[in-house]
Short mmCIF file of C-alpha atoms in Angstrom, two decimals:
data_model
loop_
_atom_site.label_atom_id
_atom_site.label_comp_id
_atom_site.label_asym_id
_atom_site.label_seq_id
_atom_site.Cartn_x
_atom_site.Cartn_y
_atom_site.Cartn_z
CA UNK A 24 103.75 92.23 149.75
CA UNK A 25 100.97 93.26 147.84
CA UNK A 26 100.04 93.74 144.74
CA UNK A 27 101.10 97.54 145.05
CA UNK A 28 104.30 97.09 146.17
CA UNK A 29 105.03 94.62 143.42
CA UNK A 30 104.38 97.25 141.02
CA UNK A 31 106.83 99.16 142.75
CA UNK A 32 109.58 96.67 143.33
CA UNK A 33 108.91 96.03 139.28
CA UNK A 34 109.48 99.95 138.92
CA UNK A 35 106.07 99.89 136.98
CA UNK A 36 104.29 102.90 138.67
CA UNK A 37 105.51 106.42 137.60
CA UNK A 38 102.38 108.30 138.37
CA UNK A 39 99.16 108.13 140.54
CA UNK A 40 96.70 110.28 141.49
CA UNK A 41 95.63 108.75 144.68
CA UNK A 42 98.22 106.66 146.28
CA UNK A 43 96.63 105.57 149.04
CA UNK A 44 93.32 104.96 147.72
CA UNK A 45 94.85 102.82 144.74
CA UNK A 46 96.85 101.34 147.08
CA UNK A 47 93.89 99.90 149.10
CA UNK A 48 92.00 99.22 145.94
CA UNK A 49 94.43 97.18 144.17
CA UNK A 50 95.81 95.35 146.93
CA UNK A 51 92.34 94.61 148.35
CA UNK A 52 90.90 93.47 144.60
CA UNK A 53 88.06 96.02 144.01
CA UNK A 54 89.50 97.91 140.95
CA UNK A 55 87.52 97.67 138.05
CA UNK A 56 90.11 99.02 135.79
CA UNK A 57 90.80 99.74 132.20
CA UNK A 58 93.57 100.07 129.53
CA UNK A 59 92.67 101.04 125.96
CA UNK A 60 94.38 99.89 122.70
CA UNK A 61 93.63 101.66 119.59
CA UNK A 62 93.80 99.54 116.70
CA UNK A 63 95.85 101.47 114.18
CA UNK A 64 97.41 97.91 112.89
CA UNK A 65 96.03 93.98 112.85
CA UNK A 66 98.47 92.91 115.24
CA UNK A 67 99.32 93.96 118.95
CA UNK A 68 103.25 94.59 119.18
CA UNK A 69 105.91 93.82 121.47
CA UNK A 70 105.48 97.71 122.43
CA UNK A 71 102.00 96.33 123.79
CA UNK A 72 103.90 94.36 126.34
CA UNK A 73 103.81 96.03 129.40
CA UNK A 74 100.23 97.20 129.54
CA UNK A 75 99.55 93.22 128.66
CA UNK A 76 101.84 92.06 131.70
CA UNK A 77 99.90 94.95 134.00
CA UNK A 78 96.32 93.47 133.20
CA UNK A 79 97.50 90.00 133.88
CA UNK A 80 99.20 90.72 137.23
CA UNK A 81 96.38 92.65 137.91
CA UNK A 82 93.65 90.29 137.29
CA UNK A 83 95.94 87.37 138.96
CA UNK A 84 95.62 90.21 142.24
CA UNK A 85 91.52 89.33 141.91
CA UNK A 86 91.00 92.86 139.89
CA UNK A 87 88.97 92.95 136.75
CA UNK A 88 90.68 94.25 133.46
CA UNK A 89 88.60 96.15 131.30
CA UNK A 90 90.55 95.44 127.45
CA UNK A 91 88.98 98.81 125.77
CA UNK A 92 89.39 98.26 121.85
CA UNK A 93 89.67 102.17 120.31
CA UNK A 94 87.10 101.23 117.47
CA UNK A 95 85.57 105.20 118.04
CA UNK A 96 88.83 106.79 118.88
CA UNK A 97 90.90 105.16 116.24
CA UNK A 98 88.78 107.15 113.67
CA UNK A 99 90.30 110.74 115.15
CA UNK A 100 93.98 109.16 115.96
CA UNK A 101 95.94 109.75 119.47
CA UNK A 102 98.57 112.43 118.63
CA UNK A 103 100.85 111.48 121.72
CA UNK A 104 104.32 110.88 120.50
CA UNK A 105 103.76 111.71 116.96
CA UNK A 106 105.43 114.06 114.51
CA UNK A 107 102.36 113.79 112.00
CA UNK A 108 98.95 112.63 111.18
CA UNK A 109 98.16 108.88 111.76
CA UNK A 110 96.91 107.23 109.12
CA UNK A 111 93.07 107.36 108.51
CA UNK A 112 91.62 104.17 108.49
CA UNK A 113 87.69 102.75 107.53
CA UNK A 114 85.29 101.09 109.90
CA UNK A 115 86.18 97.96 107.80
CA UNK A 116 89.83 98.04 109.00
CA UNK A 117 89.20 98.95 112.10
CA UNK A 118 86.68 96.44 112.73
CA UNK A 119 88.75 93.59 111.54
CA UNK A 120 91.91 95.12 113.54
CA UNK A 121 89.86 95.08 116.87
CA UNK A 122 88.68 91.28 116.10
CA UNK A 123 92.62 90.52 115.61
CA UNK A 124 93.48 92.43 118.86
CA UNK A 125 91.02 90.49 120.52
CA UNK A 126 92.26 86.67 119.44
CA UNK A 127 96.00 87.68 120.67
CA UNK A 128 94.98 89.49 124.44
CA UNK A 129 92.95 85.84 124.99
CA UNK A 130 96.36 84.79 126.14
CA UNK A 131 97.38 87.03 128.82
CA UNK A 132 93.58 87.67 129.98
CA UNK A 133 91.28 85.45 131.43
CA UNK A 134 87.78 87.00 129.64
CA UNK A 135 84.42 85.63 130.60
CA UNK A 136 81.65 85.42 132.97
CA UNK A 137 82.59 87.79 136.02
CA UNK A 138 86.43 88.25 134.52
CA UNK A 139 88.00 90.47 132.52
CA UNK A 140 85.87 92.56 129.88
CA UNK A 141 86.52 93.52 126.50
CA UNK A 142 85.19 96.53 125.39
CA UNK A 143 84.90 98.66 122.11
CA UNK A 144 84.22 102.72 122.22
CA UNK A 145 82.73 102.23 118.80
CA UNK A 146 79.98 101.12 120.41
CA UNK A 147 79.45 104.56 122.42
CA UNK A 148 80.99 107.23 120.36
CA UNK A 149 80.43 106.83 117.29
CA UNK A 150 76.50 107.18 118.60
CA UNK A 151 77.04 110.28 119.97
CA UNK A 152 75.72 113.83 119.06
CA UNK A 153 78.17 116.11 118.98
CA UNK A 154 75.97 119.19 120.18
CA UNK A 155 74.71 117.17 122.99
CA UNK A 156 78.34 115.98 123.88
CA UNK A 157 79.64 119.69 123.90
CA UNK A 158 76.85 120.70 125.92
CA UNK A 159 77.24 117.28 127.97
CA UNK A 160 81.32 117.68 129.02
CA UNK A 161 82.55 120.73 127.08
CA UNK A 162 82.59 123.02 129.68
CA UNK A 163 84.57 120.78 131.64
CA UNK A 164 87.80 121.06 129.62
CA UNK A 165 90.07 124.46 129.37
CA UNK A 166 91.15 124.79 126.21
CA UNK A 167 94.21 126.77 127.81
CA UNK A 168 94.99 123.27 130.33
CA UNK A 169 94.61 121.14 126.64
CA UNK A 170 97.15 123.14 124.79
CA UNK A 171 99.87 122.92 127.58
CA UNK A 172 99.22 119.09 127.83
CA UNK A 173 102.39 117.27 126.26
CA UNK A 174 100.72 115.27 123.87
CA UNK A 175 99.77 118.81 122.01
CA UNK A 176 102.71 120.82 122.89
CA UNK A 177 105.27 118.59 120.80
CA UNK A 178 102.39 119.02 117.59
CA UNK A 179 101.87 123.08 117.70
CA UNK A 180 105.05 123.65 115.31
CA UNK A 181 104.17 121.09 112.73
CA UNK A 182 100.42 121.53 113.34
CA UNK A 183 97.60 119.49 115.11
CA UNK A 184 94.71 118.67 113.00
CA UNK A 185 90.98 119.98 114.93
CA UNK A 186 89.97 116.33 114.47
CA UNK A 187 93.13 114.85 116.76
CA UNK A 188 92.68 117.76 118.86
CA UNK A 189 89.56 116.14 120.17
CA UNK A 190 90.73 112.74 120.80
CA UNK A 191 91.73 113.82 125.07
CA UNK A 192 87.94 114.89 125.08
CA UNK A 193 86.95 111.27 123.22
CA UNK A 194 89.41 109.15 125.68
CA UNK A 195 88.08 111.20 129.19
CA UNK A 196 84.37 110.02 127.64
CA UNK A 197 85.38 106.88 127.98
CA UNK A 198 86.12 106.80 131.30
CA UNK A 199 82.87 108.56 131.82
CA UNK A 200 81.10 105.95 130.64
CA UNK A 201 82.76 102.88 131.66
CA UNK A 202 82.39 104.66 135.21
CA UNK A 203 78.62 104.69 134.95
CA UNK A 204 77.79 101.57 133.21
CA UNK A 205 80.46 99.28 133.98
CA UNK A 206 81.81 100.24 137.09
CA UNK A 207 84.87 101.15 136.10
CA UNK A 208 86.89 103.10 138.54
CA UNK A 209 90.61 103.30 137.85
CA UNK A 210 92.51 103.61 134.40
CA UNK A 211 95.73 102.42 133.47
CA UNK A 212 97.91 103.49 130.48
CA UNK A 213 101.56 104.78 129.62
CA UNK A 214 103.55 107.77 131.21
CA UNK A 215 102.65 109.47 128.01
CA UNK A 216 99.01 109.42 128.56
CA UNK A 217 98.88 111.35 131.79
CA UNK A 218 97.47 114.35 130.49
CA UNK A 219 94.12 112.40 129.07
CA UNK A 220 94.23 110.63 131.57
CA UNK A 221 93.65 112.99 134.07
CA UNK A 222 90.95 114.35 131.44
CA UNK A 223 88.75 111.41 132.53
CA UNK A 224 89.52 111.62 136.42
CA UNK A 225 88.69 115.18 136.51
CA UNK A 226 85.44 114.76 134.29
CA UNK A 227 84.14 112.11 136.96
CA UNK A 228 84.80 113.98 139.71
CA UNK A 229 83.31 117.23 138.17
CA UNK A 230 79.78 115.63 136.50
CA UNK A 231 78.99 112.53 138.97
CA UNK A 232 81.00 114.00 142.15
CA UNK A 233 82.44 110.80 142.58
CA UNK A 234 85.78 109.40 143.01
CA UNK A 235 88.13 107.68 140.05
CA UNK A 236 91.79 107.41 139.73
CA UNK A 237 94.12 107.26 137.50
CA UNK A 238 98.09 105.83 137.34
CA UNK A 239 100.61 105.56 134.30
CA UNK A 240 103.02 102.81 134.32
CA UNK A 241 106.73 103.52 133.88
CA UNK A 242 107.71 103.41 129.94
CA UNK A 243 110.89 102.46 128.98
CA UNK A 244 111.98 105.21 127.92
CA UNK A 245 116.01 104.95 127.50
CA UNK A 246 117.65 103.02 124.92
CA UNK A 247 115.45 100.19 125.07
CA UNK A 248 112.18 102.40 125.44
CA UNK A 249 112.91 104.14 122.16
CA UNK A 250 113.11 100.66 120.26
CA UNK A 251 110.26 99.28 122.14
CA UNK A 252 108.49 97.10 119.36
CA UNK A 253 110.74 98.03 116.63
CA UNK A 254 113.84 96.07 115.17
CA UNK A 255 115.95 96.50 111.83
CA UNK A 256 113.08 99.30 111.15
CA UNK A 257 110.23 97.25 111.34
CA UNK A 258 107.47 96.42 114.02
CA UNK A 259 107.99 93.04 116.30
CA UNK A 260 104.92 91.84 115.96
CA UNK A 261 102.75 89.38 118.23
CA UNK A 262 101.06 88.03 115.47
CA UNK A 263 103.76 84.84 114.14
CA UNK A 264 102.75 85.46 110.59
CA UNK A 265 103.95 88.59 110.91
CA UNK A 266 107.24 88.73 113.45
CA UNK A 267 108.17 84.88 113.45
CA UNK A 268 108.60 83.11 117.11
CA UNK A 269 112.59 82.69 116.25
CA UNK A 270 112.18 86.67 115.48
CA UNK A 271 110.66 87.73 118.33
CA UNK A 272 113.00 85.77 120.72
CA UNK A 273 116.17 87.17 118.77
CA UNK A 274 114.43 90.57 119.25
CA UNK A 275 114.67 90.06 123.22
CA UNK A 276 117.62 88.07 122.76
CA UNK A 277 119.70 91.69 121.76
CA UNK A 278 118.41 93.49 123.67
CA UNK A 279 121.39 96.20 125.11
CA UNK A 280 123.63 95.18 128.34
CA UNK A 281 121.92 98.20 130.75
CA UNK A 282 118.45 97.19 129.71
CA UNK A 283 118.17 93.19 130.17
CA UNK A 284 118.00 93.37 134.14
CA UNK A 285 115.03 96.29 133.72
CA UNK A 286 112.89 94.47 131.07
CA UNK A 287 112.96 90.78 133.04
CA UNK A 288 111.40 93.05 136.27
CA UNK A 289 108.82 94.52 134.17
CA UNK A 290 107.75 92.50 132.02
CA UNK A 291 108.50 89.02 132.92
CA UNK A 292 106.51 87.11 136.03
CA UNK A 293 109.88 85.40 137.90
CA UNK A 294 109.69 85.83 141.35
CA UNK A 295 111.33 89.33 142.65
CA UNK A 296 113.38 87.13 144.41
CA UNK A 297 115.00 85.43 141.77
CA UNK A 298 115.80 88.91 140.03
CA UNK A 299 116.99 90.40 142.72
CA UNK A 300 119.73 87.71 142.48
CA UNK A 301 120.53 88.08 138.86
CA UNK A 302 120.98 91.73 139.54
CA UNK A 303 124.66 91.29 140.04
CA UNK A 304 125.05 89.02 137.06
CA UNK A 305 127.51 90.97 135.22
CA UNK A 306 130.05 90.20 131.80
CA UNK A 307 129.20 86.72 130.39
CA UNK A 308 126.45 86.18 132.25
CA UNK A 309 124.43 88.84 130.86
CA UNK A 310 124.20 86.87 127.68
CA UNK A 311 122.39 84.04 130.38
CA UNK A 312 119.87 86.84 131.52
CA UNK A 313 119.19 87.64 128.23
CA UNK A 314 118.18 83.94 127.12
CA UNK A 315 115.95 84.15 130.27
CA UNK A 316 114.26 86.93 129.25
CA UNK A 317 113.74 86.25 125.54
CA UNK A 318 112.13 82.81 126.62
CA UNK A 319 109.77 83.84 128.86
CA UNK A 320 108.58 86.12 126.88
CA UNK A 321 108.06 83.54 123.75
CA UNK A 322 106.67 81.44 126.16
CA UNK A 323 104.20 83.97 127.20
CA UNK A 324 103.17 84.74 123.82
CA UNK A 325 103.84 81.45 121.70
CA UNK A 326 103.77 78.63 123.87
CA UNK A 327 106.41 76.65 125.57
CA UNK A 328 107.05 74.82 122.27
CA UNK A 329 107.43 77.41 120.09
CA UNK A 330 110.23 79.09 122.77
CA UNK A 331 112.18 75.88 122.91
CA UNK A 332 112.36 75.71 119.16
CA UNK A 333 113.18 79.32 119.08
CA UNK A 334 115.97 79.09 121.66
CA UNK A 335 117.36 75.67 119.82
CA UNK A 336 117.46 77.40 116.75
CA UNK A 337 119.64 80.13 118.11
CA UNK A 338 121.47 78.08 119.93
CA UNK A 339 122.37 76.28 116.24
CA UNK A 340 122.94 79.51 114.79
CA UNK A 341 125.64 81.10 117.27
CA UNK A 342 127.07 78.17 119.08
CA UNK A 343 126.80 74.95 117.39
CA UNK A 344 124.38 73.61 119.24
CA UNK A 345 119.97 72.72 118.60
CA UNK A 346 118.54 71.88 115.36
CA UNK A 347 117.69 75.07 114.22
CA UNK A 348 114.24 74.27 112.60
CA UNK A 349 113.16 76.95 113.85
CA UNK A 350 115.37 79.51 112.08
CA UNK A 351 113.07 81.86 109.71
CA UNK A 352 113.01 79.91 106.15
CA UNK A 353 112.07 81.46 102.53
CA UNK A 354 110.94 79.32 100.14
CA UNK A 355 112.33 79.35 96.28
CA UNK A 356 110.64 78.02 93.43
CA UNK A 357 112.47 77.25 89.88
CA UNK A 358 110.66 80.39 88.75
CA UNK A 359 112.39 82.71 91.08
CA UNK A 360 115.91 81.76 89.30
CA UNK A 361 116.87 83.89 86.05
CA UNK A 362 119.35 81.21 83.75
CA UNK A 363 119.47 78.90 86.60
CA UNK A 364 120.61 81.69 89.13
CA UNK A 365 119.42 83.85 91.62
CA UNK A 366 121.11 87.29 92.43
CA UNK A 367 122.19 88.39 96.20
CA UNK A 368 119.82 91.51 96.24
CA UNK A 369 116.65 89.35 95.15
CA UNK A 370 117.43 86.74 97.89
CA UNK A 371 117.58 89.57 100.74
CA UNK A 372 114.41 91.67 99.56
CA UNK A 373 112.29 87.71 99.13
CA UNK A 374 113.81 86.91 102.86
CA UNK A 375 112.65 89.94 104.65
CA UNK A 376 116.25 90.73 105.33
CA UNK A 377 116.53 93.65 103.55
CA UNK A 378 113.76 96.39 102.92
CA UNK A 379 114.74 97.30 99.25
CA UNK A 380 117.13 96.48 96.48
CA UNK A 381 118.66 99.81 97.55
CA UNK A 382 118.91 98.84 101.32
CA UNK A 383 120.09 95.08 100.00
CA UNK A 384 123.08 97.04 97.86
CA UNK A 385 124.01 99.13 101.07
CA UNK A 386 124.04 96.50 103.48
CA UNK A 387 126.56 94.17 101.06
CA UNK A 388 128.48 97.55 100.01
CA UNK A 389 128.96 98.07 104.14
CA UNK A 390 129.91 94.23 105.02
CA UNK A 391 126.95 93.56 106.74
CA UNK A 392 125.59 90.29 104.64
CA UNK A 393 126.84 86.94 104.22
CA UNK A 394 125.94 83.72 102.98
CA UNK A 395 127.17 80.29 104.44
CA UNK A 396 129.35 82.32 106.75
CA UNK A 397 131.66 84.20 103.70
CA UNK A 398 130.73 87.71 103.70
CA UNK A 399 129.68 88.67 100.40
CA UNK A 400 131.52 91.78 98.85
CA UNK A 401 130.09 92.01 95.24
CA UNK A 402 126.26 93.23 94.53
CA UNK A 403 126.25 90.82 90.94
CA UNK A 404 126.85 88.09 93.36
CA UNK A 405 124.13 85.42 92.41
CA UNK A 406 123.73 81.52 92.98
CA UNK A 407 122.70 78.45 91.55
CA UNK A 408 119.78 76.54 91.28
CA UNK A 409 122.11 73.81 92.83
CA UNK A 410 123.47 75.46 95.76
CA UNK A 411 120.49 76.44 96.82
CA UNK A 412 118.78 73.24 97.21
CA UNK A 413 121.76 72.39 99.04
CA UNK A 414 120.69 75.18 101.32
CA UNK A 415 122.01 78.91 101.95
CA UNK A 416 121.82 80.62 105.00
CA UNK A 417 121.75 84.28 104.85
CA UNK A 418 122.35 86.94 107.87
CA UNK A 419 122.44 90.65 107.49
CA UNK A 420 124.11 92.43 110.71
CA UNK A 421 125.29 90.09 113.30
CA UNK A 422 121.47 88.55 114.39
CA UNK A 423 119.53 88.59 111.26
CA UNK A 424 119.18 84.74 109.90
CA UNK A 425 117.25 83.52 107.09
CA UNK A 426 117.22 80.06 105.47
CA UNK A 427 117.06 79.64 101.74
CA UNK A 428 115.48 76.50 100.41
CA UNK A 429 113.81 75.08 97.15
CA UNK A 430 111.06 74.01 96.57
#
């Protein structure tokens, strides 16, 4: 099987533009291919995943990743799947947000000599003059063709700025370039990209007459899919100071029933074998596939140690078993106690279990928080400086731990 067909067993491809030829090139080693990331935030997230997994099976296949950091187009802003206006960011942020992307892809991609390349269309666009690009590629694009692209269509009631409007014409550049000065003959990126995507085939083929192809890999785009990265409202994180290892293995860890079997064949590296056998795993041992997949996924992005103390910790949370040292902790000082007591709401906002004092008052008000397993029913609710240095463990929902301790 090559490296084709494992994309396909994975159920990875949704769309190519040349099946045959990518098929050859792939499976033969002679793409030269890229996948862009624009750095809107200082940490990749677990939405990042699968275009992560793709550049290491890849590049395991003898293909060489191009990692292209969005330094240019994260000035303009992608509008696919948004309602609004992303945020506008400086050089500054962007700059240190492309040096952060950078530390965390060094451990799914081998970079170097001859390997994979990391790239950043700062270093292109933001050179360019904007007469001489018009002139250069404008005439390639139909403004009719760019208006019934998706990533526009779902913007035209709420309104798409002139500046985002661009960004297909700044992302098919970048093919154009890479093509000519890096070799680069094949992009990868999400099923939501296709239109821009094809953009940069079609601008190839029109200005150098050559060949280049394109192919989207298959989002996941039911239940899962539409809480890809995000948990309890917040972003999962790859970064541990932001989404903590015993985080981001709980956030696998729950993942729904109909979804486990579907993210271990895309994103995990098991053998297809092996999954093809826990495909019938039904009931109770869903909970096993589940464990599976959360740990090799902390593996992959932590280290083996950090999974096993993840996994131990849950394992002392739900079932009596592990240490659980690795459970999330806040630390109190005797400041953060008011008469030698600390109220409910404070200790959910300081642990990151709860957003707000609002969100904190709604969450006790519903039955969703307790402390030391006894649910707590009243908002005054408050402890002492005593009981918590005897330790209090709080969990909102049914998976949301956090230890108390004092300093």
């Amino acid at each position: 099987m090559g490296i084709y067909e494992e994309l396909q067993a994975r159920g990875l491809i949704a769309q190519v533009t040349d099946e045959s030829e990518i098929r050859e090139l792939i499976n033969n080693g002679r793409a030269t291919f890229y996948i862009g990331f624009d750095c809107t935030a200082d940490s990749l997230t677990a939405g990042h995943f699968m275009a992560l997994t793709l550049m290491k099976r890849l590049q395991q296949a003898g293909n060489r990743p191009i990692a292209l950091i969005g330094g240019g187009t994260t000035m303009i802003g992608d509008p696919s799947g948004r309602t609004d206006m992303r945020k506008m960011l400086t050089k500054e942020d962007i700059d240190h947000n492309a040096a952060c992307f950078k530390r965390q892809m060094e451990r799914f991609i081998d970079f170097g000599e001859g390997k994979a390349m990391m790239l950043n269309n700062a270093d292109w666009l933001l050179n360019l003059n904007y007469v001489e690009l018009l002139r250069e590629v404008g005439a390639c694009f139909s403004v009719n063709n760019m208006l019934r692209a998706e990533c526009y269509k779902q913007r035209m009631e709420k309104g798409l700025s002139f500046l985002e409007f661009n960004y297909m014409i700044m992302q098919s550049y970048d093919f154009y370039h890479m093509f000519q000065h890096y070799g680069c003959n094949m992009q990868f990126g999400g099923n939501d990209q296709w239109s821009n995507m094809l953009g940069g085939t079609e601008l190839i083929r029109r200005k150098l007459e050559k060949d280049a192809y394109a192919m989207t890999i298959t989002l996941l785009t039911d239940s899962q899919g539409k809480k890809m990265g995000k948990t309890a409202g917040n972003a999962v994180w790859l970064d541990p100071n932001k989404t903590s290892p015993y985080d981001f293995y709980q956030y696998w860890r729950n993942v729904d029933d109909a979804d486990v079997m579907k993210c271990i064949r895309m994103l995990t590296f098991l053998p297809l074998e092996q999954i093809d056998e826990m495909d019938s795993w039904s009931g109770s041992a869903l909970n096993r596939a589940k464990e599976i997949l959360a740990w090799e996924l902390t593996k992959m992005v932590h280290g083996e140690d950090e999974a096993n103390r993840a996994q131990n910790a849950a394992k002392a949370l739900f079932s009596g078993g592990g240490d659980g040292a690795a459970v999330p902790t806040t630390e109190l000082t005797a400041d953060d106690f008011t008469d030698g007591a600390v109220d409910i709401i404070t200790l959910l906002v300081k642990t990151g279990l709860c957003q707000s004092r609002g969100d904190a008052r709604r969450n006790i008000q519903q039955g969703g928080v307790t402390v030391n397993d006894a649910k707590v029913t009243d908002i005054n609710a408050a402890y002492t400086l005593a009981q918590a240095t005897e330790g209090l463990t709080l969990r909102r929902g049914k998976k949301s731990y956090n230890k108390v301790v004092v300093k």
